[in-house]
Coordinates of C-alpha atoms and ligand atoms in Angstrom, one line a residue:
Chain A
M1 CA 168.2 178.5 197.3
R2 CA 167.0 179.1 200.8
P3 CA 169.3 180.3 203.5
L4 CA 170.7 177.6 205.8
V5 CA 169.2 174.4 204.3
P6 CA 172.0 171.9 204.7
V7 CA 173.8 169.8 201.8
S8 CA 173.9 166.5 201.0
T9 CA 177.3 165.3 201.6
A10 CA 177.7 163.9 197.7
T11 CA 176.4 167.8 196.7
K12 CA 179.4 169.3 199.4
V13 CA 181.7 167.4 198.4
L14 CA 180.8 167.8 194.4
L15 CA 181.1 171.5 194.9
G16 CA 183.7 171.6 197.0
V17 CA 186.0 169.5 194.6
G18 CA 184.1 171.6 191.8
F19 CA 186.1 174.2 192.6
F20 CA 189.3 172.9 191.5
V21 CA 188.6 171.8 188.7
V22 CA 187.5 175.7 187.8
F23 CA 190.6 176.9 189.3
F24 CA 192.8 174.5 187.9
A25 CA 191.2 174.9 183.9
A26 CA 191.7 178.6 184.1
W27 CA 195.1 178.3 185.4
T28 CA 195.1 175.7 182.3
A29 CA 194.3 177.3 179.5
A30 CA 196.0 180.9 181.1
T31 CA 199.3 179.9 181.0
L32 CA 198.7 176.7 177.9
G33 CA 197.0 179.2 176.3
G34 CA 199.8 181.5 176.4
Y35 CA 198.1 184.6 178.2
V36 CA 200.5 184.5 180.5
N37 CA 204.8 184.5 180.5
R38 CA 206.4 181.5 181.6
T39 CA 208.7 183.3 183.1
F40 CA 206.1 185.2 185.6
L41 CA 204.0 181.3 186.0
A42 CA 204.8 178.3 184.8
D43 CA 201.6 176.0 183.3
P44 CA 200.4 172.3 185.7
L45 CA 202.8 170.2 183.8
T46 CA 205.5 172.4 184.7
M47 CA 205.1 171.8 187.9
A48 CA 204.9 168.3 188.2
V49 CA 207.6 168.2 186.5
A50 CA 209.3 170.6 188.9
G51 CA 207.5 168.5 191.5
W52 CA 209.5 164.8 190.6
R53 CA 212.2 166.5 190.3
L54 CA 211.8 168.0 193.3
L55 CA 211.5 164.6 195.1
S56 CA 213.7 163.1 193.0
V57 CA 216.4 164.2 192.4
H58 CA 216.7 167.0 195.2
G59 CA 215.0 165.2 197.6
F60 CA 212.5 167.6 198.9
A61 CA 210.6 164.7 201.2
R62 CA 213.6 165.8 204.1
D63 CA 212.5 169.0 203.0
I64 CA 209.2 168.3 204.0
G65 CA 209.1 166.7 207.1
V66 CA 211.8 169.1 208.7
T67 CA 208.9 172.0 207.9
I68 CA 206.4 169.4 209.1
W69 CA 208.7 169.0 212.6
R70 CA 208.6 173.2 213.0
V71 CA 205.4 173.2 212.7
F72 CA 204.2 171.3 214.6
G73 CA 206.7 172.1 217.1
G74 CA 206.7 176.0 217.1
F75 CA 202.7 175.2 217.4
A76 CA 202.7 171.8 220.4
L77 CA 205.1 174.0 222.4
A78 CA 202.5 177.5 221.4
A79 CA 199.9 175.6 222.8
I80 CA 200.8 174.0 226.2
V81 CA 202.3 176.5 227.8
G82 CA 198.7 179.3 226.1
V83 CA 196.1 176.5 226.7
P84 CA 196.7 176.2 230.5
L85 CA 197.5 180.0 230.7
G86 CA 194.4 181.1 228.7
I87 CA 191.6 178.5 230.9
A88 CA 193.5 180.0 233.8
M89 CA 193.4 184.3 232.8
G90 CA 189.5 183.1 231.4
A91 CA 188.6 181.6 235.1
W92 CA 190.1 183.6 237.2
K93 CA 189.5 187.7 237.1
P94 CA 192.5 188.4 238.4
I95 CA 195.2 186.7 236.8
E96 CA 192.9 187.3 233.9
A97 CA 193.6 190.9 235.2
F98 CA 197.3 190.4 235.7
F99 CA 197.9 188.9 231.7
E100 CA 195.6 190.7 229.4
P101 CA 197.0 194.1 229.2
F102 CA 200.6 193.2 228.7
I103 CA 199.4 189.8 226.0
S104 CA 196.7 192.2 224.4
F105 CA 199.4 194.2 223.2
A106 CA 202.3 191.5 222.5
R107 CA 199.8 190.0 219.9
Y108 CA 200.1 193.1 218.2
L109 CA 203.6 192.8 218.2
P110 CA 204.8 191.6 214.2
A111 CA 206.1 188.4 214.2
S112 CA 207.9 188.5 211.5
G113 CA 209.2 192.1 212.4
F114 CA 211.3 189.2 215.1
I115 CA 213.4 187.1 212.6
P116 CA 216.3 189.7 213.1
L117 CA 216.2 189.9 217.0
L118 CA 215.5 186.3 217.3
I119 CA 218.8 185.8 215.1
L120 CA 220.5 187.6 217.0
W121 CA 219.7 185.7 220.0
A122 CA 218.8 182.1 218.8
G123 CA 220.9 181.4 215.6
I124 CA 219.4 180.9 212.4
G125 CA 219.4 177.2 214.0
E126 CA 215.6 175.1 214.8
A127 CA 215.2 177.5 218.1
E128 CA 214.6 180.6 215.7
K129 CA 212.6 178.8 213.7
L130 CA 210.3 177.5 216.6
L131 CA 210.3 180.4 218.2
L132 CA 209.4 182.4 215.9
I133 CA 206.0 180.0 215.4
F134 CA 205.6 180.4 219.3
I135 CA 205.5 184.7 218.9
G136 CA 203.3 184.1 216.0
S137 CA 200.8 181.9 217.4
F138 CA 201.1 182.2 221.7
F139 CA 199.4 185.8 222.0
Q140 CA 196.6 184.5 220.1
L141 CA 195.5 181.9 221.6
V142 CA 196.2 182.6 225.0
L143 CA 193.3 185.7 224.7
M144 CA 191.5 183.1 222.5
V145 CA 190.6 181.0 224.9
A146 CA 191.2 183.6 227.0
V147 CA 187.1 184.1 225.7
T148 CA 185.8 181.2 225.5
V149 CA 186.4 180.4 228.8
G150 CA 185.2 183.2 230.6
S151 CA 182.0 182.7 228.9
T152 CA 180.8 179.7 229.7
R153 CA 177.4 179.6 229.5
R154 CA 176.3 181.3 233.4
D155 CA 173.4 179.6 234.4
L156 CA 175.5 175.5 233.2
V157 CA 178.0 177.4 236.1
E158 CA 174.5 177.8 238.8
A159 CA 173.1 174.9 237.9
A160 CA 176.0 172.8 238.8
Y161 CA 177.1 175.2 242.7
T162 CA 172.9 173.6 242.9
L163 CA 173.9 170.1 242.3
G164 CA 176.6 170.8 244.6
A165 CA 180.1 171.7 243.2
R166 CA 182.8 173.2 244.7
A167 CA 184.9 176.1 243.1
S168 CA 187.3 174.2 242.9
G169 CA 185.0 171.7 240.8
I170 CA 183.5 174.7 238.7
V171 CA 186.4 174.2 236.1
G172 CA 187.2 171.1 235.8
R173 CA 183.7 169.9 235.7
V174 CA 182.1 172.9 233.9
L175 CA 184.0 175.7 232.7
L176 CA 187.4 173.0 231.0
P177 CA 184.3 170.8 229.4
S178 CA 181.9 173.1 228.1
S179 CA 184.7 175.3 226.7
A180 CA 186.3 171.8 224.9
P181 CA 185.4 171.6 221.4
T182 CA 185.5 175.4 221.1
I183 CA 189.6 175.6 222.4
A184 CA 190.1 172.6 220.1
E185 CA 188.7 174.7 216.8
T186 CA 190.4 177.6 218.1
L187 CA 193.7 175.1 217.9
R188 CA 192.9 174.1 214.7
L189 CA 193.1 177.6 213.1
V190 CA 196.1 178.3 214.9
L191 CA 198.1 175.7 213.4
G192 CA 196.8 177.1 210.1
W193 CA 198.6 180.0 211.4
A194 CA 201.8 178.1 212.3
W195 CA 202.1 176.6 208.5
T196 CA 202.4 181.2 208.1
Y197 CA 204.9 181.6 210.2
V198 CA 207.6 178.5 209.3
I199 CA 207.3 179.8 205.5
V200 CA 208.4 183.3 207.4
A201 CA 211.0 181.4 209.1
E202 CA 212.6 179.6 206.0
L203 CA 211.9 182.6 203.7
I204 CA 214.9 183.8 205.7
G205 CA 218.1 182.3 207.2
A206 CA 217.2 178.8 206.8
S207 CA 219.3 175.6 205.0
S208 CA 216.7 173.3 204.7
G209 CA 212.6 173.5 204.7
I210 CA 209.9 174.1 201.8
G211 CA 210.7 177.8 201.9
H212 CA 213.8 177.1 201.8
M213 CA 213.9 176.0 198.7
I214 CA 211.1 178.7 197.6
T215 CA 213.9 181.5 198.0
D216 CA 216.6 178.8 196.5
S217 CA 213.8 178.4 193.8
Q218 CA 213.8 182.8 193.7
A219 CA 217.3 182.5 192.8
L220 CA 216.7 180.5 189.4
L221 CA 213.7 182.1 188.2
D222 CA 211.8 178.1 189.1
T223 CA 208.7 179.6 188.9
G224 CA 207.2 175.6 188.6
Q225 CA 208.9 174.6 191.6
I226 CA 207.9 178.2 193.6
I227 CA 203.8 176.6 193.2
F228 CA 204.7 173.5 193.3
G229 CA 206.4 174.2 197.2
I230 CA 203.4 176.3 197.2
V231 CA 201.0 173.9 196.6
V232 CA 202.4 171.5 198.2
I233 CA 202.2 173.5 202.3
G234 CA 198.6 173.7 201.4
V235 CA 198.1 169.5 200.8
I236 CA 199.7 169.5 203.6
G237 CA 197.4 172.4 205.2
L238 CA 194.4 171.0 204.0
V239 CA 194.9 167.6 205.0
S240 CA 196.5 168.3 209.0
D241 CA 193.3 170.7 208.7
Y242 CA 191.0 167.4 208.0
L243 CA 192.4 165.4 210.7
F244 CA 192.3 168.3 213.2
K245 CA 188.2 168.6 212.8
T246 CA 187.8 164.9 212.6
L247 CA 189.5 164.5 216.3
N248 CA 186.9 166.7 217.3
Q249 CA 184.1 165.8 215.5
R250 CA 185.6 162.6 217.5
L251 CA 186.0 164.1 221.0
F252 CA 183.4 166.1 221.1
P253 CA 180.3 164.4 219.7
W254 CA 177.7 165.7 222.0
S255 CA 178.9 169.9 220.6
L256 CA 177.2 168.0 216.9
A257 CA 173.9 169.4 215.6
Chain B
M1 CA 157.5 173.0 261.9
S2 CA 158.9 175.5 258.8
R3 CA 161.6 174.8 257.0
L4 CA 162.6 177.2 255.4
V5 CA 162.2 180.6 256.9
L6 CA 161.8 184.4 255.1
D7 CA 162.4 187.3 257.0
E8 CA 162.0 190.9 255.1
V9 CA 164.4 188.9 252.4
S10 CA 164.8 192.1 250.2
R11 CA 166.4 192.8 246.5
T12 CA 168.0 195.9 245.3
F13 CA 170.4 195.5 242.3
P14 CA 172.5 198.4 241.9
G15 CA 172.0 201.3 239.0
V16 CA 173.9 200.6 235.4
R17 CA 175.9 203.0 234.1
G18 CA 174.7 206.2 237.0
G19 CA 170.8 205.3 236.7
P20 CA 168.9 204.7 239.8
P21 CA 169.1 201.6 241.2
T22 CA 166.3 198.1 240.9
R23 CA 164.4 197.4 243.5
A24 CA 163.3 194.3 242.6
L25 CA 162.0 192.9 245.2
E26 CA 160.6 194.4 248.6
P27 CA 160.7 193.5 251.9
T28 CA 159.1 189.8 252.1
S29 CA 159.0 187.3 254.0
L30 CA 157.3 183.9 253.6
A31 CA 157.4 180.4 255.7
V32 CA 157.8 177.5 254.0
A33 CA 156.5 174.1 255.4
D34 CA 157.9 170.6 255.2
N35 CA 155.6 169.1 252.3
D36 CA 154.4 171.6 251.3
F37 CA 154.1 172.7 247.9
I38 CA 153.6 176.7 247.8
C39 CA 154.0 178.5 244.2
L40 CA 155.6 182.2 243.9
L41 CA 152.8 184.2 241.8
G42 CA 153.0 187.1 239.9
P43 CA 153.6 188.9 236.6
S44 CA 156.5 188.8 234.9
G45 CA 159.5 191.4 236.5
C46 CA 158.0 191.8 239.8
G47 CA 161.0 189.3 241.8
K48 CA 159.9 185.6 241.6
S49 CA 163.6 184.6 239.8
T50 CA 165.0 186.8 242.4
L51 CA 163.7 186.0 245.4
L52 CA 164.3 182.3 244.2
R53 CA 168.2 182.6 243.3
I54 CA 168.4 183.9 247.2
V55 CA 166.7 181.1 249.2
A56 CA 169.1 179.3 246.4
G57 CA 171.6 180.7 247.0
L58 CA 172.8 182.0 244.2
D59 CA 172.4 185.8 244.7
R60 CA 172.0 187.8 248.1
P61 CA 169.4 189.7 249.9
T62 CA 170.4 193.5 250.2
T63 CA 167.9 193.3 253.9
G64 CA 166.9 190.1 255.1
R65 CA 168.0 186.1 256.0
V66 CA 166.4 182.7 254.7
T67 CA 167.3 180.3 257.0
L68 CA 166.8 176.3 256.1
D69 CA 166.3 174.3 259.1
G70 CA 167.4 177.1 261.3
A71 CA 170.8 177.6 259.2
P72 CA 171.2 181.0 257.6
V73 CA 171.9 180.0 254.2
T74 CA 174.6 181.6 252.4
A75 CA 175.7 180.0 249.6
P76 CA 173.9 177.7 246.2
G77 CA 174.8 174.0 248.3
A78 CA 172.3 170.1 247.3
D79 CA 170.0 170.4 249.4
R80 CA 168.2 172.8 248.3
G81 CA 167.5 171.5 244.0
M82 CA 166.9 173.7 242.0
V83 CA 164.8 173.8 237.9
F84 CA 166.1 176.9 236.1
Q85 CA 163.2 177.6 233.1
S86 CA 165.8 177.4 231.0
Y87 CA 167.8 174.4 229.7
T88 CA 170.8 174.5 232.2
L89 CA 172.1 170.4 231.7
F90 CA 174.8 169.9 231.1
P91 CA 174.8 169.0 227.0
W92 CA 178.5 167.4 227.5
L93 CA 177.1 165.4 229.6
T94 CA 174.1 162.1 228.8
V95 CA 171.2 162.4 230.2
E96 CA 172.6 159.8 232.6
Q97 CA 176.0 161.4 232.9
N98 CA 173.7 164.9 234.4
I99 CA 171.4 163.0 236.5
R100 CA 174.9 161.3 238.4
F101 CA 176.3 165.2 238.4
G102 CA 175.1 165.9 242.2
L103 CA 176.0 161.9 243.0
R104 CA 179.3 162.3 241.8
E105 CA 179.9 166.0 244.1
Q106 CA 178.7 163.8 246.3
G107 CA 181.9 161.2 246.4
L108 CA 179.8 157.8 246.6
S109 CA 180.6 155.2 244.4
T110 CA 179.5 154.5 241.2
A111 CA 177.8 151.5 241.6
E112 CA 175.8 153.6 243.9
Q113 CA 175.7 156.4 241.4
T114 CA 174.2 153.9 238.5
R115 CA 171.6 153.0 241.4
I116 CA 170.3 155.7 243.0
A117 CA 170.5 157.8 238.5
A118 CA 168.0 154.6 237.0
H119 CA 165.8 155.1 240.3
Y120 CA 165.4 158.7 238.9
I121 CA 165.3 158.0 235.0
A122 CA 162.6 154.8 235.4
R123 CA 160.5 157.8 237.8
V124 CA 160.5 160.7 235.0
G125 CA 159.8 157.9 232.8
L126 CA 163.1 158.6 229.8
E127 CA 164.2 154.1 230.0
G128 CA 165.8 154.7 227.1
F129 CA 167.3 158.1 226.6
E130 CA 170.5 157.2 229.7
R131 CA 172.5 157.8 227.1
H132 CA 171.0 160.5 225.0
Y133 CA 172.8 164.0 224.7
P134 CA 170.2 167.1 225.6
K135 CA 170.7 167.9 222.4
M136 CA 168.4 165.5 220.9
L137 CA 166.2 165.7 223.7
S138 CA 162.9 167.8 223.1
G139 CA 162.4 170.4 226.0
G140 CA 160.1 168.1 227.9
M141 CA 163.1 165.4 228.0
Q142 CA 165.4 167.9 229.3
Q143 CA 163.2 169.1 231.7
R144 CA 162.6 166.3 233.1
T145 CA 166.4 165.2 233.7
A146 CA 166.6 168.6 235.6
L147 CA 163.9 167.6 237.6
A148 CA 166.0 163.3 238.0
R149 CA 168.9 165.4 238.4
A150 CA 167.8 167.9 241.4
L151 CA 165.9 165.5 243.2
A152 CA 168.4 162.7 242.6
N153 CA 170.4 165.1 246.1
D154 CA 168.0 164.7 247.6
P155 CA 167.1 167.9 247.9
K156 CA 165.6 169.5 251.2
I157 CA 163.5 171.6 249.7
L158 CA 162.6 171.4 245.3
L159 CA 163.1 174.8 244.2
L160 CA 161.5 175.4 241.0
D161 CA 161.7 178.9 238.4
E162 CA 158.8 178.7 235.8
P163 CA 160.3 175.3 235.2
F164 CA 157.0 174.2 231.8
G165 CA 156.8 177.9 231.5
A166 CA 158.6 176.9 227.6
L167 CA 156.7 173.7 226.8
D168 CA 153.8 173.0 224.6
N169 CA 150.2 173.1 226.7
Q170 CA 150.5 169.4 226.4
T171 CA 153.8 169.2 227.8
R172 CA 153.3 170.7 230.5
S173 CA 149.9 168.9 232.1
L174 CA 152.0 166.0 231.7
M175 CA 155.0 167.5 233.7
Q176 CA 152.9 169.0 236.0
E177 CA 151.2 165.7 236.7
L178 CA 154.5 164.4 237.3
L179 CA 155.6 166.7 239.9
L180 CA 152.5 167.0 241.5
G181 CA 153.2 162.7 241.7
I182 CA 156.8 163.0 242.4
W183 CA 155.5 165.5 245.6
E184 CA 152.8 163.3 246.5
S185 CA 154.4 159.3 247.1
D186 CA 158.0 161.3 247.7
R187 CA 157.2 164.0 250.3
K188 CA 159.0 166.1 248.4
T189 CA 159.7 170.1 250.5
V190 CA 158.5 173.1 247.1
L191 CA 158.7 176.1 246.1
F192 CA 157.4 176.9 242.4
V193 CA 157.4 180.1 240.7
T194 CA 155.1 181.1 238.2
H195 CA 153.2 183.5 236.1
D196 CA 150.9 181.2 235.7
I197 CA 147.5 182.0 237.0
D198 CA 146.2 178.4 236.1
E199 CA 149.4 176.4 237.2
A200 CA 149.7 177.7 240.9
I201 CA 146.5 176.7 241.6
F202 CA 146.6 173.5 240.2
M203 CA 149.5 172.2 241.8
A204 CA 150.2 174.5 245.1
N205 CA 148.0 174.0 248.0
R206 CA 149.4 177.7 249.2
V207 CA 149.7 179.6 246.2
A208 CA 151.8 183.8 247.7
V209 CA 150.2 186.1 244.8
M210 CA 153.2 189.1 244.5
T211 CA 152.1 192.6 243.7
A212 CA 154.3 194.1 240.5
R213 CA 157.8 195.3 240.3
P214 CA 159.6 195.8 243.1
G215 CA 157.5 193.0 244.1
R216 CA 156.6 191.9 247.3
I217 CA 154.0 188.7 248.6
K218 CA 150.1 190.0 248.8
R219 CA 148.9 186.8 250.0
E220 CA 148.8 184.4 250.3
L221 CA 145.7 181.9 249.6
V222 CA 145.0 178.0 251.0
I223 CA 144.5 176.4 247.8
D224 CA 141.8 172.9 248.9
L225 CA 141.0 172.1 245.7
P226 CA 138.5 168.8 245.0
Q227 CA 140.9 166.9 242.4
R228 CA 143.7 167.8 244.7
A229 CA 141.7 164.8 247.0
S230 CA 141.5 162.3 244.3
S231 CA 144.6 162.8 243.4
R232 CA 145.8 162.0 247.3
A233 CA 144.1 159.0 246.6
H234 CA 146.3 157.8 243.9
G235 CA 149.6 158.9 246.1
P236 CA 149.2 155.0 247.8
R237 CA 149.4 153.7 244.6
Q238 CA 152.1 156.1 243.2
R239 CA 154.0 155.4 246.8
T240 CA 153.9 151.1 246.5
G241 CA 156.8 151.7 244.1
P242 CA 158.8 154.6 243.2
A243 CA 160.0 152.9 240.3
S244 CA 156.9 151.1 238.7
G245 CA 154.3 153.8 239.7
A246 CA 155.9 156.1 238.3
R247 CA 156.5 154.1 235.2
R248 CA 152.7 153.5 234.8
S249 CA 150.7 155.9 235.7
G250 CA 153.4 159.2 234.3
P251 CA 154.4 160.4 230.8
P252 CA 155.7 159.1 227.9
N253 CA 152.2 157.6 227.5
G254 CA 150.5 160.2 230.4
T255 CA 146.8 157.8 230.8
S256 CA 146.6 159.7 234.3
A257 CA 143.1 159.8 235.9
R258 CA 143.7 163.1 237.1
P259 CA 141.6 166.1 235.9
R260 CA 144.0 168.1 233.4
S261 CA 141.5 171.4 234.1
S262 CA 142.3 172.9 236.6
T263 CA 139.8 175.9 237.3
A264 CA 136.8 173.9 236.0
G265 CA 136.8 172.2 239.6
A266 CA 137.1 174.7 241.8
P267 CA 135.4 178.8 240.6
A268 CA 136.1 179.7 243.9
A269 CA 139.7 179.3 244.6
G270 CA 140.2 180.5 240.7
A271 CA 138.8 183.6 240.8
A272 CA 140.3 184.7 244.4
V273 CA 143.0 184.6 243.2
E274 CA 142.4 185.7 240.0
A275 CA 141.0 189.1 241.7
E276 CA 143.9 189.4 243.8
V277 CA 146.4 189.4 240.8
A278 CA 144.3 191.7 239.0
G279 CA 144.1 194.1 242.2
P280 CA 145.8 197.3 242.3
S281 CA 149.0 196.8 244.1
S282 CA 148.2 199.2 246.6
N283 CA 146.1 197.4 248.1
S284 CA 146.9 195.4 250.2
Ligands
ADP1 N1 171.1 191.1 238.2 C1 170.1 192.2 237.9 N2 170.2 193.3 237.4 C2 169.9 194.7 237.6 N3 168.4 194.6 237.8 C3 168.4 192.7 237.9 C4 169.2 191.7 238.2 N4 168.2 190.5 238.0 C5 166.8 190.9 237.5 N5 166.2 192.3 237.9 C6 165.7 192.8 237.3 O1 164.5 192.3 238.8 C7 163.1 192.8 238.5 C8 163.0 191.5 238.9 O2 163.2 190.4 238.5 P1 162.9 189.1 237.9 O3 163.2 188.3 239.7 O4 164.0 187.8 236.9 O5 162.0 188.7 237.6 P2 160.7 187.9 237.5 O6 161.0 186.5 237.4 O7 159.8 187.9 238.3 O8 160.0 187.9 236.7 C9 163.2 193.1 237.0 O9 162.9 194.3 237.3 C10 164.5 193.0 236.3 O10 164.8 193.4 235.0
MG2 MG1 161.6 184.9 236.0

């Protein structure tokens, strides 16, 4: 195997699916083979049955819908404010000098630590969940976008100037298009974080959502349901990530090798 | 008439982390006349790029001033087209869109942009590659596009900073002939930076030889090669039809009748320049 040599699409899919099979087989062997106590880890069959029960009897689909809505709501909020601010910071250094120190400080504030405060301020409704996701992703997003825009190739900016571009046009005609693929990739990454924060938000003080179902199942010691909930999150994450990636490739064909 | 005048232009870069400042360019004067093809020739690090960047308005001189048609140069502008050594095509734009970049900045109508872009795409022999992104192009094709992009603005002077430095020999020869053909048929004024003696003699009608760092122009030499006369004879043929002439004589087929070897035809000029470059820099 030589480094950096790409593999064919077929091999890639085969290998990717292969690990899922290995993982599933190991899990099945550990649980059905009796190596692990059922109280701690449900076997795949129990999980599937629990999942079916959740969906058909307990209306779990609605919980999934609520969670997805929260993720995308909080994510959209962070993106709508964060991307323009990040672009402005990357492009104009005084704006960066103004915001950067505070945002660098704020991004180290643990988002989950805000939950008690957020509940105090916004109650245990939707606003609290969205705000938590916002706090968890906004500051990181702003900084990453600012770095991306700020590291635009200087020679491209200079080339644009020698072609008659004015300072006002540089942002729209050079900084934005050259940063767009990386910003889109950053958003994809941040969407992944939003999924982590939504479950944290739902574990405390929620009456619906996947996270809420998981806390409920904990009280019942139903590891089958817990694992089903986790798997559902993983599957939705995988699908949204794939869609995002495909969209990025469609939008920015020039950035591909 | 001198278009571009450099008057005692020097550049000193401030020291890095308390170090001593770097004198990149000693006070240098140079006059470029209409339709000149001047090569700035000197070893690496002698301040050629610095000088060209000052002319482009991308850098400011520490002392001295630059004027173009009498107006002082203080900022970059479309009247000075530039081709960089590094590939600076906008990767998110196709070949055609790259060439239209400056035209769009000028506010030309889309139809006008299309017409001019098509003309220069043909001029540099890139028909069929209009919709390609820079990543899909070879280095030579990227520099062709960069040349077309600079030419499309119809600048008063074309500034080239070792534009063919990263290309293989064969491609470089083709590009040199392409540029000479454009210079001859379109009556362009060119300031061309190179560290390659052969290239300087082959391309220029005047070579300004620079000393090693801190650079200054040690000697200016007028080049009058026999093959230049022969190439001039090609001029009218190329001038008859800007697009069609280039398409036939220019690369990628590259079947120009011009002799390739530059110094061979003019040993005297070559030796003179070589002596200047090799000689001790203190002797001016
Ligand atoms: N931005 C800069 N800051 C400090 N020193 C520089 C800068 N640009 C160029 N120099 C120095 O100026 C000298 C001339 O550089 P340059 O003009 O690029 O040379 P050339 O193009 O002839 O190879 C070099 O010694 C280089 O290190
Ligand atoms: Mg240089």
